[in-house]
Coordinates of C-alpha atoms and ligand atoms in Angstrom, one line a residue:
X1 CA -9.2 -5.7 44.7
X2 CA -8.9 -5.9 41.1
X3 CA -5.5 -6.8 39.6
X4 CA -4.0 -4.1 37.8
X5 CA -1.4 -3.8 34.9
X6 CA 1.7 -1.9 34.9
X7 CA -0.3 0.4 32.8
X8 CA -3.2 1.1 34.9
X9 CA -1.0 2.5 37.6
X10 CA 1.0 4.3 36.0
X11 CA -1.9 6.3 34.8
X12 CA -3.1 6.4 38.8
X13 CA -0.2 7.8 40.1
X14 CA -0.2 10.0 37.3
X15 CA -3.9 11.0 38.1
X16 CA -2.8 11.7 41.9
X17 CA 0.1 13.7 40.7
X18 CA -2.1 15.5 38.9
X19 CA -5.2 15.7 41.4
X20 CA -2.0 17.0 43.6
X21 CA -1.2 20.0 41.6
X22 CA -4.0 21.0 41.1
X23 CA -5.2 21.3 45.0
X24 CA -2.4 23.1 45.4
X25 CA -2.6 25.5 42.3
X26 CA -6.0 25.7 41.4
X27 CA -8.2 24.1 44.4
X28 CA -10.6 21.7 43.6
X29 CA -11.3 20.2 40.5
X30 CA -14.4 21.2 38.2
X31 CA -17.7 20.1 38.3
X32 CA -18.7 17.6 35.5
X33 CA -21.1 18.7 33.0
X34 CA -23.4 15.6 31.8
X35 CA -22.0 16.0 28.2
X36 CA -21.7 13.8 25.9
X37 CA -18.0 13.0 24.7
X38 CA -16.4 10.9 21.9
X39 CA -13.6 8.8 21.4
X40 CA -12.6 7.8 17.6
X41 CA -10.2 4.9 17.2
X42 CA -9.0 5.1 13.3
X43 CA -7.0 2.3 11.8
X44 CA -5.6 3.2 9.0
X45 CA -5.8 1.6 6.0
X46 CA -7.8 -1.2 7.2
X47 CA -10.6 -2.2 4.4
X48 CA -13.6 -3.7 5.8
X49 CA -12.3 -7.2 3.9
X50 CA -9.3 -7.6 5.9
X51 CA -11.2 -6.6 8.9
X52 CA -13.8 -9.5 8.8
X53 CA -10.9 -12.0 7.7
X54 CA -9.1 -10.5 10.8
X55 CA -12.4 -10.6 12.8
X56 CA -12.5 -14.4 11.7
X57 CA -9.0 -15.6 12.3
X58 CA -8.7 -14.5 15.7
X59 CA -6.5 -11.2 15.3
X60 CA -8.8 -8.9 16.7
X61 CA -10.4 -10.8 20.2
X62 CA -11.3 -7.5 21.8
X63 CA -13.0 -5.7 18.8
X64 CA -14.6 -9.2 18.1
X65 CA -16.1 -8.9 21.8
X66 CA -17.2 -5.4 21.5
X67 CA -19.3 -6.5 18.5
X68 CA -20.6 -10.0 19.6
X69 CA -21.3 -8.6 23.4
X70 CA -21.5 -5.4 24.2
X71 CA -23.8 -4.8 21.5
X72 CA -21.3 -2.5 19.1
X73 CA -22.7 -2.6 15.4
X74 CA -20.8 -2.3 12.1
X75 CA -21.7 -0.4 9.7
X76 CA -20.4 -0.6 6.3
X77 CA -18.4 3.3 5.0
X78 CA -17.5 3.9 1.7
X79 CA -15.1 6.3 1.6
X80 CA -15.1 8.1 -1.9
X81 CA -12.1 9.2 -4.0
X82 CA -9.1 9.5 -3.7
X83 CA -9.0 6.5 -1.0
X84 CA -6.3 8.3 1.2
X85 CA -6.1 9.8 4.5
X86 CA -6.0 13.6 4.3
X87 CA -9.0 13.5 1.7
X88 CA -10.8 11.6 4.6
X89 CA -10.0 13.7 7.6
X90 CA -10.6 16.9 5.2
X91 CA -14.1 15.4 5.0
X92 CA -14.7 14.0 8.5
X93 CA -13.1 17.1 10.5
X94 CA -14.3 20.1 8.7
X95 CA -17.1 18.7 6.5
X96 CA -15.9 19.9 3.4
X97 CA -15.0 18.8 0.0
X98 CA -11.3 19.2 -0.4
X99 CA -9.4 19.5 -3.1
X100 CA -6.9 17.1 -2.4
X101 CA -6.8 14.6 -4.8
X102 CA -3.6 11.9 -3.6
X103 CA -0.9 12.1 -0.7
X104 CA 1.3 13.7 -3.0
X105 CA 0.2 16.2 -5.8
X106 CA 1.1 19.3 -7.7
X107 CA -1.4 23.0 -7.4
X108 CA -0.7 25.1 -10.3
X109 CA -2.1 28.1 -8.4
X110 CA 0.6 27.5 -5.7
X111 CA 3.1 27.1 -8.0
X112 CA 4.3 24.3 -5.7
X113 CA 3.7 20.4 -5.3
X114 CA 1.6 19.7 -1.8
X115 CA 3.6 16.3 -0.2
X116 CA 1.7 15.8 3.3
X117 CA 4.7 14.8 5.4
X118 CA 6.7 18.1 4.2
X119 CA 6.8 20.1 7.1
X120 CA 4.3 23.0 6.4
X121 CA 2.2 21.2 3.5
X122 CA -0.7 19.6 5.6
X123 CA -0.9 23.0 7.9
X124 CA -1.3 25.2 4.4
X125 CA -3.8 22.7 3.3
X126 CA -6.0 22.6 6.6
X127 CA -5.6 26.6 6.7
X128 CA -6.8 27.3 3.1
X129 CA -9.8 24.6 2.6
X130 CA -11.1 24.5 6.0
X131 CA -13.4 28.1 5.1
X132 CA -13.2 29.3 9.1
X133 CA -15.5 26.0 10.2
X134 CA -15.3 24.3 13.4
X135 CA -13.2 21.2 13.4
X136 CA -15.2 18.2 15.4
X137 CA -11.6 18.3 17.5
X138 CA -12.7 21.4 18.7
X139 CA -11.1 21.6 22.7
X140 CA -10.3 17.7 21.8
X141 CA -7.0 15.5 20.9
X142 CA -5.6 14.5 17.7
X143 CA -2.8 12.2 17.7
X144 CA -1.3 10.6 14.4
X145 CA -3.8 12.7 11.9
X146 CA -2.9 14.7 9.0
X147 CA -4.9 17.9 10.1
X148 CA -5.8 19.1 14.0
X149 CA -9.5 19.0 13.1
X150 CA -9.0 22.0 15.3
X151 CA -7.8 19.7 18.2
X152 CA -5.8 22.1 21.0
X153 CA -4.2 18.7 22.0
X154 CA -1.7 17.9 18.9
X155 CA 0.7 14.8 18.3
X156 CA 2.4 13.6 15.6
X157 CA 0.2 15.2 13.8
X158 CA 1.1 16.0 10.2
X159 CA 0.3 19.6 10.3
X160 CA 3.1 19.8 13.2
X161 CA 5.5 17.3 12.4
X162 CA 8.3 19.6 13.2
X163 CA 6.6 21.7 16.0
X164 CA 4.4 19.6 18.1
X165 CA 1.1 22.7 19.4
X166 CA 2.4 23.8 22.5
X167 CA -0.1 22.7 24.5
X168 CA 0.0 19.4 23.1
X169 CA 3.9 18.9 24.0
X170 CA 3.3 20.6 27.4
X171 CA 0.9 18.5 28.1
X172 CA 2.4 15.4 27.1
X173 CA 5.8 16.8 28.7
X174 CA 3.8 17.6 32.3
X175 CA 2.4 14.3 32.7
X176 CA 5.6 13.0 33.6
X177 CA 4.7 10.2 34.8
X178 CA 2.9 8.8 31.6
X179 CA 6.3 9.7 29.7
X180 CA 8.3 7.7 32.1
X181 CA 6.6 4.9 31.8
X182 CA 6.4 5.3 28.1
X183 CA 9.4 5.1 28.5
X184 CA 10.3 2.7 30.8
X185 CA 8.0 -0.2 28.7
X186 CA 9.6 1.4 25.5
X187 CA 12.9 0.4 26.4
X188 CA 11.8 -2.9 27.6
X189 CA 9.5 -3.4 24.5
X190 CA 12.7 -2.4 21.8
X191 CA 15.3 -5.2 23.5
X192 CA 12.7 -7.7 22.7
X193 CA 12.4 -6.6 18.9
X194 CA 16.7 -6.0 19.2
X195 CA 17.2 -9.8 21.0
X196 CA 14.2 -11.4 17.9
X197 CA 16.5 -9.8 15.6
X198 CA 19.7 -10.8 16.5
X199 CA 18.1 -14.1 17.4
X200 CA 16.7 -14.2 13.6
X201 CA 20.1 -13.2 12.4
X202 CA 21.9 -15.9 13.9
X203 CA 19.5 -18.3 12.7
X204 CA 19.6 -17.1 9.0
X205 CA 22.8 -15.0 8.4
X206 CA 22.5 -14.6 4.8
X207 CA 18.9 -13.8 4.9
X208 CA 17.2 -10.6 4.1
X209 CA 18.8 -9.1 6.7
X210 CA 19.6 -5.4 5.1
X211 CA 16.0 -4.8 4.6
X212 CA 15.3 -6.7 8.4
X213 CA 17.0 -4.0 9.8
X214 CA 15.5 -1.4 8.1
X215 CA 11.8 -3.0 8.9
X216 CA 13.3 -3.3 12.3
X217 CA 13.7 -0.2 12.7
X218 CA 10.2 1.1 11.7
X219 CA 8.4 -1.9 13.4
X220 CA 10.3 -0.6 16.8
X221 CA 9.4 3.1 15.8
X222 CA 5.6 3.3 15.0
X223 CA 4.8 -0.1 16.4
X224 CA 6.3 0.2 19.9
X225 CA 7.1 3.5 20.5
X226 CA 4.3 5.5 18.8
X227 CA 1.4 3.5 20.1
X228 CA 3.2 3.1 23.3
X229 CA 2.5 6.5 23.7
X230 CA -0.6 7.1 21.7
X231 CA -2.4 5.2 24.3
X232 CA -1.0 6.3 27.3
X233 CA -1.6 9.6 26.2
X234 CA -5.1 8.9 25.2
X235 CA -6.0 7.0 28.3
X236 CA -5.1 10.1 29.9
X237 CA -7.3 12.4 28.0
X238 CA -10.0 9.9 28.6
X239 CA -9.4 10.4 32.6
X240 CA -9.4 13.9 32.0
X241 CA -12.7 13.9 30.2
X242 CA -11.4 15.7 27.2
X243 CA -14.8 16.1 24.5
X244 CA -13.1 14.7 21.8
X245 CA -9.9 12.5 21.1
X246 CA -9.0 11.3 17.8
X247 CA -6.6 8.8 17.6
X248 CA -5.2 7.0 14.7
X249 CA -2.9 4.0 14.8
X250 CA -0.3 3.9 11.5
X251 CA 0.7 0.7 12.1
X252 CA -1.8 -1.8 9.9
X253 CA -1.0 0.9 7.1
X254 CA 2.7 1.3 7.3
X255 CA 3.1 -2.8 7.4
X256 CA 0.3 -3.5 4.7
X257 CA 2.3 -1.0 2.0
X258 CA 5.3 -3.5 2.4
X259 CA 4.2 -6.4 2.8
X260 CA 1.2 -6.1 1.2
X261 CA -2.7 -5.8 3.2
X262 CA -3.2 -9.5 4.0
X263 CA 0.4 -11.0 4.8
X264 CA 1.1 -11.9 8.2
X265 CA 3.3 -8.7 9.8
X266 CA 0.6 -6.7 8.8
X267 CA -2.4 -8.6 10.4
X268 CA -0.1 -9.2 13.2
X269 CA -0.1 -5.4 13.4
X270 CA -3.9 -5.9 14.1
X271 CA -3.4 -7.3 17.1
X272 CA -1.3 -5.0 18.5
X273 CA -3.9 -2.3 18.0
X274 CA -6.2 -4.4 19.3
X275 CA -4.6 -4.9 22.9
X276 CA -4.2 -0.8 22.6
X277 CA -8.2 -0.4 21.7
X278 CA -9.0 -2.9 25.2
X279 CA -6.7 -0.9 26.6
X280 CA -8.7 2.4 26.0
X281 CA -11.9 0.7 26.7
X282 CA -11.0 -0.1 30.1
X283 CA -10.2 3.4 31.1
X284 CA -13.8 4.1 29.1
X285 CA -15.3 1.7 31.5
X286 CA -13.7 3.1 34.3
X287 CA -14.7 6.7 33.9
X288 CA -18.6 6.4 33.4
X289 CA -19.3 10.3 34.5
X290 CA -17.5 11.1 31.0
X291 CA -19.9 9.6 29.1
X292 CA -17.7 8.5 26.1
X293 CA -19.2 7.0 23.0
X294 CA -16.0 5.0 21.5
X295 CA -16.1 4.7 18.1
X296 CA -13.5 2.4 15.5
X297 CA -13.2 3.3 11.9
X298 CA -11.1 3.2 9.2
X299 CA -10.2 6.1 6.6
X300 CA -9.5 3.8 3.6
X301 CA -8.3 0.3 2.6
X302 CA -5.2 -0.9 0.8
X303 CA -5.2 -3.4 -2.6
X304 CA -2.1 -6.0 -2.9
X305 CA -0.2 -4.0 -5.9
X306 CA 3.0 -4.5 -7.6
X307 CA 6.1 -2.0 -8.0
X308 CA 5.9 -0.6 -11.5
X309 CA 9.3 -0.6 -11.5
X310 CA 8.7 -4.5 -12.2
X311 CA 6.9 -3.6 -15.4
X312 CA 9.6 -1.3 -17.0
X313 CA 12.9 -2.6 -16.2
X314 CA 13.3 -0.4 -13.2
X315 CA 12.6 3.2 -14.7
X316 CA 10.3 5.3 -13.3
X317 CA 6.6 6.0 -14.5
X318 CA 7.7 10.0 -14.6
X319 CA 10.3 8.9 -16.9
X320 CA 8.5 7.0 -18.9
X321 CA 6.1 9.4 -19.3
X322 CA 8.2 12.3 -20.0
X323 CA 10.5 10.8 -22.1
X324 CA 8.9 8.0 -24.3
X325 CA 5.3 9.2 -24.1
X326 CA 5.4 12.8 -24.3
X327 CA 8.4 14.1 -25.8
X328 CA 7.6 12.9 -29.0
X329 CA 4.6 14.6 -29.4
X330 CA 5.9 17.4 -28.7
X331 CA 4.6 18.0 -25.2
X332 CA 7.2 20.1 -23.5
X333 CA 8.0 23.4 -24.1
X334 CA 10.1 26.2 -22.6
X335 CA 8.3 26.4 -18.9
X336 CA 8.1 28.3 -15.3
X337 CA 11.0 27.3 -13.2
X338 CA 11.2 24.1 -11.2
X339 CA 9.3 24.4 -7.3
X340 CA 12.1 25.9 -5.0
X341 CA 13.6 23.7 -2.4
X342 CA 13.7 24.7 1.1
X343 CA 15.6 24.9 4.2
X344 CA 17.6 22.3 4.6
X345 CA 17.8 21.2 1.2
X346 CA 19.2 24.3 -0.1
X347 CA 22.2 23.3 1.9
X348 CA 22.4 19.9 1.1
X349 CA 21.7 21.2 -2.6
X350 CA 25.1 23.3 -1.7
X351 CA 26.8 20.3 -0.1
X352 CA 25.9 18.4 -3.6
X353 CA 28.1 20.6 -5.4
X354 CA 31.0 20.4 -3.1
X355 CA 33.6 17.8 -2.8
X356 CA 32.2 15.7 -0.1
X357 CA 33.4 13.5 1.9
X358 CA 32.6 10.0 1.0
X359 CA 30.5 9.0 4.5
X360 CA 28.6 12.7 4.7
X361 CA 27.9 11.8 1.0
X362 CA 26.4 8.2 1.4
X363 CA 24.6 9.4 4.4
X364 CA 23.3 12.4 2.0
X365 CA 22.3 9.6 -0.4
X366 CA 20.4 7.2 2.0
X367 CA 18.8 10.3 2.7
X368 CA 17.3 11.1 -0.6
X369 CA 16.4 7.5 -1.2
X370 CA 14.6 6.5 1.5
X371 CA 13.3 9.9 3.7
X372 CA 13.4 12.1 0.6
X373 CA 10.9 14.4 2.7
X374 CA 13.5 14.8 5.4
X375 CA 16.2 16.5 2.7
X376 CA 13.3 18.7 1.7
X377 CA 13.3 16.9 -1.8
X378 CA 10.4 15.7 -3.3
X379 CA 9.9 11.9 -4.1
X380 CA 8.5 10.8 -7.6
X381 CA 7.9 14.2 -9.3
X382 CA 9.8 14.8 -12.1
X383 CA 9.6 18.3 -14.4
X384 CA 10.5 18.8 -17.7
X385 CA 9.9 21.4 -20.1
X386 CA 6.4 23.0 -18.4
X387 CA 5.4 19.0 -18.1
X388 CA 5.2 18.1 -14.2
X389 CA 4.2 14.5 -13.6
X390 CA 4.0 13.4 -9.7
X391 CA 3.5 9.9 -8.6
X392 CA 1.7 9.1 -5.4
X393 CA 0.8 5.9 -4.8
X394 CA -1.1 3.4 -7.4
X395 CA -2.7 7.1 -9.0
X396 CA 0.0 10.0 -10.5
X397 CA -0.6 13.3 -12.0
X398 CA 0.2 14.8 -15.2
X399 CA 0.2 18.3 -15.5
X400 CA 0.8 20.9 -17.8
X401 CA 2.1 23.5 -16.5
X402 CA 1.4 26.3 -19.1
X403 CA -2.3 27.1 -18.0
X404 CA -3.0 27.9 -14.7
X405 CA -6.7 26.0 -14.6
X406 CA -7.1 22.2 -15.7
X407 CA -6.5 21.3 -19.1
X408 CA -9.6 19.7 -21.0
X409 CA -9.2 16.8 -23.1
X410 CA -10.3 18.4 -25.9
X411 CA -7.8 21.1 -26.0
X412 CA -5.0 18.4 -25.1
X413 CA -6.5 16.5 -28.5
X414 CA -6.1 19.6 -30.7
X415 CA -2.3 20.3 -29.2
X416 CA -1.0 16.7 -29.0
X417 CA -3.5 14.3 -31.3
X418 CA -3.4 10.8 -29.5
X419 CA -1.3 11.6 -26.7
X420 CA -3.9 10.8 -23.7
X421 CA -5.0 7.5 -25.9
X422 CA -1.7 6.4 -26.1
X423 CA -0.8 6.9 -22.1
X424 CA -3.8 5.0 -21.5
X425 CA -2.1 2.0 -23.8
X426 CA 1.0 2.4 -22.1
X427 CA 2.6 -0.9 -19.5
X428 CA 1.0 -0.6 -16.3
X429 CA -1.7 1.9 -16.4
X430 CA -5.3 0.9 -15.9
X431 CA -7.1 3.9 -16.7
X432 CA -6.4 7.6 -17.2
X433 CA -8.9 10.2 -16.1
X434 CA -10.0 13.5 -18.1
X435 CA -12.4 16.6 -17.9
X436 CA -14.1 17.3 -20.8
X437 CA -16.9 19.6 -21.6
X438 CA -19.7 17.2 -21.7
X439 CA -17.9 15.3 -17.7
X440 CA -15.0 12.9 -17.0
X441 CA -13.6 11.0 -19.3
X442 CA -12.1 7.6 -18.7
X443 CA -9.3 6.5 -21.0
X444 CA -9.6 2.5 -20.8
X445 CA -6.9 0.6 -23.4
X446 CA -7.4 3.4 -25.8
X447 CA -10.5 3.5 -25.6
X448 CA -12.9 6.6 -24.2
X449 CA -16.0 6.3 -21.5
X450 CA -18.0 9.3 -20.7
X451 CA -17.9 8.5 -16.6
X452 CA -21.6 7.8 -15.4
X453 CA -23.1 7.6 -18.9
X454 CA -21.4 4.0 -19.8
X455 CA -20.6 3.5 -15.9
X456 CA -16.8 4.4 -17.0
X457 CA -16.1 1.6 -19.2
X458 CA -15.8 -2.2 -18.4
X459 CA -13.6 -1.7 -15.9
X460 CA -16.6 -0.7 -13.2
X461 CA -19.1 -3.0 -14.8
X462 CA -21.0 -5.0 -13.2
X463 CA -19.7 -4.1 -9.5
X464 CA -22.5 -3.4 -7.0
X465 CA -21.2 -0.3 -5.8
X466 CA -20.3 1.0 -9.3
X467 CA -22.2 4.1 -8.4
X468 CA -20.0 4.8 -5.8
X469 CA -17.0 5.0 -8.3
X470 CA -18.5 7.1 -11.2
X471 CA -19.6 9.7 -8.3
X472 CA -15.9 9.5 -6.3
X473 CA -14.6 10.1 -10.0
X474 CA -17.0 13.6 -11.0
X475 CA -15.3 14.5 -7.4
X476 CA -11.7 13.7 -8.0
X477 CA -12.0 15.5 -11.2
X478 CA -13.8 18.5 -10.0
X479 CA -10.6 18.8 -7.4
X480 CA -8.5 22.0 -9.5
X481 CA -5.6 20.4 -8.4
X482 CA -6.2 16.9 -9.9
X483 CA -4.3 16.4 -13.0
X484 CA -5.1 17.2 -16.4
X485 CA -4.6 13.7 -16.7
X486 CA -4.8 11.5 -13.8
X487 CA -3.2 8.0 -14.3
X488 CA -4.0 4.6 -12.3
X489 CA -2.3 1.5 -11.9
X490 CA -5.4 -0.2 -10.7
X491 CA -6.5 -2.9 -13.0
X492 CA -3.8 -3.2 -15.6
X493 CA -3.1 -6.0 -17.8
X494 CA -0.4 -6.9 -15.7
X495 CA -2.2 -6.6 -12.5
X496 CA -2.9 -3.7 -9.8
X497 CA 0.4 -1.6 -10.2
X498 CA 1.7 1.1 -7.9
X499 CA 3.8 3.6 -9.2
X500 CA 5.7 3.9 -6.3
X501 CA 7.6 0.9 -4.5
X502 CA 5.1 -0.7 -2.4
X503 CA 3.3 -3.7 -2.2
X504 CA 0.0 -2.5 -1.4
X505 CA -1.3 0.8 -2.1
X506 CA -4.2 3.6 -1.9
X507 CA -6.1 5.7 -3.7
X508 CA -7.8 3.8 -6.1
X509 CA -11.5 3.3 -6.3
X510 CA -10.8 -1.0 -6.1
X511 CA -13.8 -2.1 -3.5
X512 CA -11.1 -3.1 -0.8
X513 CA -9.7 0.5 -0.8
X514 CA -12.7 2.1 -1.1
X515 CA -14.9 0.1 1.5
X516 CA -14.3 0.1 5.3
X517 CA -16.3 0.3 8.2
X518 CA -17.4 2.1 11.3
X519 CA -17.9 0.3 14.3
X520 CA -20.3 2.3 16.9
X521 CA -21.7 1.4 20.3
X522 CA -25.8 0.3 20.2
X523 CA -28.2 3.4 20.5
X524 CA -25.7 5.5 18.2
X525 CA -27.8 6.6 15.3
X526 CA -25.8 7.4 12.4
X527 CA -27.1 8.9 8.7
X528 CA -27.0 5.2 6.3
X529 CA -25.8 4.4 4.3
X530 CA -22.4 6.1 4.5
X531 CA -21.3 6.8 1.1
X532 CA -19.4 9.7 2.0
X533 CA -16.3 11.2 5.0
X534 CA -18.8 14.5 5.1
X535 CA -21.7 12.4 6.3
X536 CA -19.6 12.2 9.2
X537 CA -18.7 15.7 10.1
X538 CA -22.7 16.7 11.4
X539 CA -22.6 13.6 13.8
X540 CA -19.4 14.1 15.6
X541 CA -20.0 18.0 15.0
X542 CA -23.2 17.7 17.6
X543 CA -21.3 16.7 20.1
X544 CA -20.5 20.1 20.7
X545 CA -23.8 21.1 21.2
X546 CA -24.9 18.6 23.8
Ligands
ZN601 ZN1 -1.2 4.5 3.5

């Protein structure tokens, strides 16, 4: 008899439950086809740098297993541009070039910014880009993706933040005993973190306890909680023999924009989704009829960046921008109206006016500051005068609002003579990005690069995969809802800058965000070199057909 964790048999008894049910509702269970099916582990964020330092200092013994004896292969992916999530499971899922050029960004033709964890914002995006095509989640699972990839299984997915599918909930909700136990170990796992903490506390009262708390709280949420229960639930798709699962583990990427991609807590992270990925192949192992292929892969990778905020005694780059760098060029006129806020925030736009009371109001204002999202507000966007510039991460958008199609450098010249020039000057920026007539433009230190004819200036000379980054830029600024000028913190005098407080960010074309990996099993034959998230769509698209 082989030992068995907690785990394991909770998912038995779950499996008899279920066999149960279904004798008594439905009779016997199908017959299994000889399919093919495919499980895809993401972990986002992860660059393929940090993964072989992980690889190397011990974080990741299971992965390290997979690849030294059961004859998994990595294979180097470059992701292309922007180096963010959606943009990659646009590609992946529905094998299309989206138009989605940061996690946060402004489309003229909308009238309306697009901010991916806005309820409604990824859904609208996944509707209009996706042309009708099959997802490769097609009958399959998605849990912790921006888009379904047209999964019927949906969790915490950012197209249904708000409303989980109703199969997906019902699902989750009917295997009963899974939840329990999720339950059950999630209880047990969050008095741990609670008795560190308090243990911490009392070991260093004065420490940095405000923000502990905080990053207790998150470390409890998408740590223990939310990968709790993305396993559990996975395992039990895999003992289902759902086709396809998807399943992406936040927690390397939530840790690594705080603390930055290589300290501790967030290679510690690693681990943790290491145990869950053993976990998974077990049940893999376990369930040979299903014929799973497991893949592991990450969507981007992070750079160590500093707060602008650091750089410009604690204003923010839309300010700056507006008001120093614009406005006195005359950049801003009379404009359309400012994108309407929604829901909830109309009535806490309402409450705003009101005399408050003074705990509703400081609840109001921790709100805003740190979940602006969850007030319906948007964070770093600012408007002025027909001038909308966004921030999203080490990239932000300026647009003007005035013409409904991109703005070309050399009609931005003629209006405001040295403007773009002088951006690209300004504290904290490392490039800017352009269309012109003759391709992009990149604006280096006031100076000007015709992308792919001088490889885009110093800044990607000499880098072996420089290529790489001339063709991610012609993409990013074929994207209508790029910029007119498209701003990045990467490589600045002063350093890799994000414009948003974070201590590593995404987005940029930096090797270490835009290199990671795919890790397959032996006899997988995948198109190399992968230079692209499309390349991936026809792989995991034939499994359909099989
Ligand atoms: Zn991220």
């Amino acid at each position: 008899m082989v030992a068995m964790s907690p785990d394991e048999l909770a998912l038995l008894l779950q499996r008899l439950v279920d066999r149960l049910i279904r004798r008594c509702r439905l009779g016997p269970a199908p017959a299994q086809s000889p399919r093919r099916r495919f499980l895809v582990v993401q972990i986002d964020g992860l660059s393929r740098a940090v993964l072989e330092h992980a690889l190397a200092r011990g974080y990741m013994p299971f992965l390290a297993r997979l690849l030294r004896r059961q004859g998994f292969r990595l294979e180097p992916m470059s992701v292309g541009l922007p180096t963010s999530t959606p943009a990659f499971q646009m590609g992946a899922f529905y094998g299309v070039e989206p138009d989605i050029p940061g996690f946060h960004y402004h489309d003229k033709r909308r009238g309306d910014d697009v901010y991916f964890p806005r309820g409604g914002d990824a859904a609208w995006v996944e509707r209009t880009q996706t042309r009708g095509r099959r997802g490769i989640l097609h009958e399959g699972s998605a849990y912790g993706c921006v888009f379904t990839g047209g999964a019927v299984n949906n969790l915490f997915n950012f197209t249904n933040l708000k409303r989980p599918t109703g199969a997906g909930l019902l699902r989750a909700v009917a295997a009963f005993v899974v939840l329990a136990w999720v339950l059950v170990k999630g209880v047990v796992l969050t008095l741990v973190e609670l008795v560190r903490a308090v243990l911490r506390f009392l070991a260093n009262p004065v420490g940095e306890t405000a923000r502990g708390w905080k990053w207790l709280a998150i470390k409890v949420g998408v740590s223990v909680w939310v990968r709790e229960l993305f396993t559990l639930v996975t395992s039990r798709d895999l003992y289902a023999g759902v086709p396809a699962v998807y399943v992406n583990f936040l927690d390397y990427d939530v840790f690594a924009h705080a603390f930055g991609p290589r300290h501790r807590m967030a290679l510690r992270s690693l681990r943790r989704i290491d145990r869950s990925l053993h976990a998974l192949w077990r049940v893999v192992r376990r369930v040979p009829e299903h014929h799973y292929d497991v893949y592991v892969l990450a969507d981007h990778g992070q750079t160590t960046t500093r707060p602008y905020p650091e750089l410009s005694g604690g204003r923010r780059l839309e300010r700056v921008i507006l008001e120093d760098l614009l406005k006195p060029v005359g950049a801003m006129v009379q404009s359309p109206a400012q994108p309407r806020h929604r829901g909830l925030a109309q009535g806490i736009q309402a409450y705003r006016g009101q005399c408050t009371p003074g705990v509703l109001q400081r609840f109001i204002n921790y709100l805003e500051r740190d979940f602006p999202w969850a007030v319906g507000d948007l964070p770093e966007a600012e408007q002025r005068a027909g001038v909308r510039v966004v921030s999203a991460g080490p990239n932000a958008f300026v647009y003007f609002l005035t013409d409904r199609e991109p703005v070309m450098l050399e009609e931005l010249d003629r209006r405001f003579p040295g403007m773009a020039d002088e951006i690209s000057r300004s504290r904290g920026v490392g490039f800017v990005l352009a269309r012109s007539g003759e391709g992009p433009v990149c604006l280096w230190r006031g100076k000007r690069y015709l992308v792919g004819h001088e490889r885009g200036g110093p800044l990607f000379a000499g880098r072996p995969d420089g290529d790489l980054v001339v063709e991610g830029i012609r993409a990013l600024m074929a994207m209508p809802s790029a910029g007119d000028l498209v701003l990045y913190g990467n490589d600045s005098p002063d350093g890799n800058i994000s414009f948003i407080p974070e201590l590593g960010a995404h987005a940029g074309p930096s090797a270490e965000e835009m290199q990671t990996f795919i890790v397959c099993p032996a006899g997988i034959a995948l198109e190399t070199p992968i230079t692209r998230p499309t390349q991936l769509y026809p792989h995991f698209l034939a499994y359909q057909e099989t």
